[in-house]
């Protein structure tokens, strides 16, 4: 069944699903940054994770990162094989997180 799900959902969707189930985040961003690397156009090999959850309270950064990496061991591998190759992990508790404001429009933008 897992192999069937793999074909139905993108890696980005699977990552989101696993993180939501594990950490019940207040805020979650799963950003595909593969386009910044030398991989095929539709690759899903490099992701930035922004996770805000109180599940991180009283845990070290190392503990949190180990837990997150362990959740994706079955997807990890060489980027040439279109496997998950890199995670950029940014975690905060709800008390430590400040939402990022949108950038203002350019002053020279034509309306």
PDB file of C-alpha atoms in Angstrom:
ATOM      1  CA  UNK A   1       0.000   0.000   0.000  1.00  0.00           C
ATOM      2  CA  UNK A   2       2.844   2.413   0.807  1.00  0.00           C
ATOM      3  CA  UNK A   3       4.195   2.071  -2.742  1.00  0.00           C
ATOM      4  CA  UNK A   4       0.760   2.943  -4.122  1.00  0.00           C
ATOM      5  CA  UNK A   5       0.607   6.083  -1.941  1.00  0.00           C
ATOM      6  CA  UNK A   6       4.072   7.055  -3.080  1.00  0.00           C
ATOM      7  CA  UNK A   7       2.912   7.225  -6.681  1.00  0.00           C
ATOM      8  CA  UNK A   8      -0.272   9.174  -5.859  1.00  0.00           C
ATOM      9  CA  UNK A   9       1.271  11.952  -3.791  1.00  0.00           C
ATOM     10  CA  UNK A  10       4.306  14.124  -4.334  1.00  0.00           C
ATOM     11  CA  UNK A  11       7.251  13.831  -1.995  1.00  0.00           C
ATOM     12  CA  UNK A  12       6.411  17.333  -0.760  1.00  0.00           C
ATOM     13  CA  UNK A  13       2.896  16.144   0.187  1.00  0.00           C
ATOM     14  CA  UNK A  14       4.262  13.048   1.940  1.00  0.00           C
ATOM     15  CA  UNK A  15       6.717  15.178   3.927  1.00  0.00           C
ATOM     16  CA  UNK A  16       3.904  17.535   4.999  1.00  0.00           C
ATOM     17  CA  UNK A  17       1.677  14.630   6.014  1.00  0.00           C
ATOM     18  CA  UNK A  18       4.367  12.991   8.144  1.00  0.00           C
ATOM     19  CA  UNK A  19       5.328  16.256   9.856  1.00  0.00           C
ATOM     20  CA  UNK A  20       1.700  17.148  10.611  1.00  0.00           C
ATOM     21  CA  UNK A  21       1.019  13.722  12.099  1.00  0.00           C
ATOM     22  CA  UNK A  22       4.179  13.723  14.202  1.00  0.00           C
ATOM     23  CA  UNK A  23       4.429  17.311  15.454  1.00  0.00           C
ATOM     24  CA  UNK A  24       0.942  18.848  15.057  1.00  0.00           C
ATOM     25  CA  UNK A  25       2.522  22.151  14.085  1.00  0.00           C
ATOM     26  CA  UNK A  26       0.996  25.574  14.559  1.00  0.00           C
ATOM     27  CA  UNK A  27       2.867  26.631  11.422  1.00  0.00           C
ATOM     28  CA  UNK A  28       4.447  24.469   8.717  1.00  0.00           C
ATOM     29  CA  UNK A  29       6.243  25.272   5.490  1.00  0.00           C
ATOM     30  CA  UNK A  30       7.668  22.582   3.243  1.00  0.00           C
ATOM     31  CA  UNK A  31       9.475  24.394   0.445  1.00  0.00           C
ATOM     32  CA  UNK A  32      10.896  22.534  -2.526  1.00  0.00           C
ATOM     33  CA  UNK A  33      14.271  24.158  -3.195  1.00  0.00           C
ATOM     34  CA  UNK A  34      15.394  21.579  -5.740  1.00  0.00           C
ATOM     35  CA  UNK A  35      15.319  24.162  -8.536  1.00  0.00           C
ATOM     36  CA  UNK A  36      18.348  25.797  -6.891  1.00  0.00           C
ATOM     37  CA  UNK A  37      20.436  22.680  -7.534  1.00  0.00           C
ATOM     38  CA  UNK A  38      21.642  20.739 -10.552  1.00  0.00           C
ATOM     39  CA  UNK A  39      18.791  18.247 -10.722  1.00  0.00           C
ATOM     40  CA  UNK A  40      16.063  17.528 -13.302  1.00  0.00           C
ATOM     41  CA  UNK A  41      13.329  20.158 -13.679  1.00  0.00           C
ATOM     42  CA  UNK A  42      10.614  18.383 -11.634  1.00  0.00           C
ATOM     43  CA  UNK A  43      12.947  16.951  -8.982  1.00  0.00           C
ATOM     44  CA  UNK A  44      11.983  16.747  -5.333  1.00  0.00           C
ATOM     45  CA  UNK A  45      15.405  16.319  -3.791  1.00  0.00           C
ATOM     46  CA  UNK A  46      16.045  19.417  -1.644  1.00  0.00           C
ATOM     47  CA  UNK A  47      13.564  20.838   0.871  1.00  0.00           C
ATOM     48  CA  UNK A  48      13.469  23.618   3.417  1.00  0.00           C
ATOM     49  CA  UNK A  49      11.310  22.843   6.449  1.00  0.00           C
ATOM     50  CA  UNK A  50       9.936  25.523   8.766  1.00  0.00           C
ATOM     51  CA  UNK A  51       8.121  23.875  11.668  1.00  0.00           C
ATOM     52  CA  UNK A  52       6.584  25.607  14.676  1.00  0.00           C
ATOM     53  CA  UNK A  53       5.424  23.195  17.349  1.00  0.00           C
ATOM     54  CA  UNK A  54       5.356  22.902  21.104  1.00  0.00           C
ATOM     55  CA  UNK A  55       6.521  19.310  20.610  1.00  0.00           C
ATOM     56  CA  UNK A  56      10.011  20.841  20.469  1.00  0.00           C
ATOM     57  CA  UNK A  57       9.902  22.193  24.033  1.00  0.00           C
ATOM     58  CA  UNK A  58      12.730  20.910  26.231  1.00  0.00           C
ATOM     59  CA  UNK A  59      14.416  19.152  23.298  1.00  0.00           C
ATOM     60  CA  UNK A  60      17.814  19.987  21.866  1.00  0.00           C
ATOM     61  CA  UNK A  61      18.271  20.930  18.231  1.00  0.00           C
ATOM     62  CA  UNK A  62      20.201  17.701  17.711  1.00  0.00           C
ATOM     63  CA  UNK A  63      17.323  15.617  19.126  1.00  0.00           C
ATOM     64  CA  UNK A  64      14.804  17.386  16.908  1.00  0.00           C
ATOM     65  CA  UNK A  65      16.900  17.054  13.756  1.00  0.00           C
ATOM     66  CA  UNK A  66      17.599  13.363  14.428  1.00  0.00           C
ATOM     67  CA  UNK A  67      13.886  12.729  14.825  1.00  0.00           C
ATOM     68  CA  UNK A  68      13.047  14.546  11.596  1.00  0.00           C
ATOM     69  CA  UNK A  69      15.777  12.811   9.581  1.00  0.00           C
ATOM     70  CA  UNK A  70      14.716   9.416  10.943  1.00  0.00           C
ATOM     71  CA  UNK A  71      11.196  10.015   9.608  1.00  0.00           C
ATOM     72  CA  UNK A  72      12.509  10.206   6.033  1.00  0.00           C
ATOM     73  CA  UNK A  73      15.214   7.539   5.919  1.00  0.00           C
ATOM     74  CA  UNK A  74      13.165   5.510   3.435  1.00  0.00           C
ATOM     75  CA  UNK A  75      13.206   8.460   0.998  1.00  0.00           C
ATOM     76  CA  UNK A  76      16.856   9.502   1.421  1.00  0.00           C
ATOM     77  CA  UNK A  77      19.498   8.768  -1.194  1.00  0.00           C
ATOM     78  CA  UNK A  78      21.459  10.179  -4.080  1.00  0.00           C
ATOM     79  CA  UNK A  79      20.064  13.208  -5.892  1.00  0.00           C
ATOM     80  CA  UNK A  80      20.994  11.575  -9.201  1.00  0.00           C
ATOM     81  CA  UNK A  81      18.379   8.920  -8.364  1.00  0.00           C
ATOM     82  CA  UNK A  82      15.787  11.641  -7.561  1.00  0.00           C
ATOM     83  CA  UNK A  83      15.854  10.616  -3.906  1.00  0.00           C
ATOM     84  CA  UNK A  84      15.504  13.044  -1.014  1.00  0.00           C
ATOM     85  CA  UNK A  85      19.011  14.450  -0.790  1.00  0.00           C
ATOM     86  CA  UNK A  86      18.903  17.437   1.595  1.00  0.00           C
ATOM     87  CA  UNK A  87      16.732  18.970   4.301  1.00  0.00           C
ATOM     88  CA  UNK A  88      17.222  22.471   5.614  1.00  0.00           C
ATOM     89  CA  UNK A  89      15.471  22.325   8.983  1.00  0.00           C
ATOM     90  CA  UNK A  90      14.236  25.372  10.909  1.00  0.00           C
ATOM     91  CA  UNK A  91      12.292  24.578  14.085  1.00  0.00           C
ATOM     92  CA  UNK A  92      10.781  26.789  16.769  1.00  0.00           C
ATOM     93  CA  UNK A  93       8.403  26.421  19.664  1.00  0.00           C
ATOM     94  CA  UNK A  94       5.275  28.557  19.582  1.00  0.00           C
ATOM     95  CA  UNK A  95       6.806  30.881  22.212  1.00  0.00           C
ATOM     96  CA  UNK A  96       9.962  31.399  20.129  1.00  0.00           C
ATOM     97  CA  UNK A  97       8.310  31.968  16.768  1.00  0.00           C
ATOM     98  CA  UNK A  98       7.507  35.304  15.187  1.00  0.00           C
ATOM     99  CA  UNK A  99       5.603  35.147  11.903  1.00  0.00           C
ATOM    100  CA  UNK A 100       7.486  36.642   8.976  1.00  0.00           C
ATOM    101  CA  UNK A 101       5.823  39.648   7.405  1.00  0.00           C
ATOM    102  CA  UNK A 102       5.283  39.745   3.655  1.00  0.00           C
ATOM    103  CA  UNK A 103       7.713  41.947   1.794  1.00  0.00           C
ATOM    104  CA  UNK A 104       6.220  45.230   0.633  1.00  0.00           C
ATOM    105  CA  UNK A 105       5.517  45.818  -3.040  1.00  0.00           C
ATOM    106  CA  UNK A 106       8.263  47.508  -4.998  1.00  0.00           C
ATOM    107  CA  UNK A 107       7.903  51.290  -5.043  1.00  0.00           C
ATOM    108  CA  UNK A 108       8.242  51.209  -8.830  1.00  0.00           C
ATOM    109  CA  UNK A 109       5.627  48.484  -9.384  1.00  0.00           C
ATOM    110  CA  UNK A 110       3.077  49.459 -12.012  1.00  0.00           C
ATOM    111  CA  UNK A 111      -0.457  49.016 -10.699  1.00  0.00           C
TER     112      UNK A 111
END
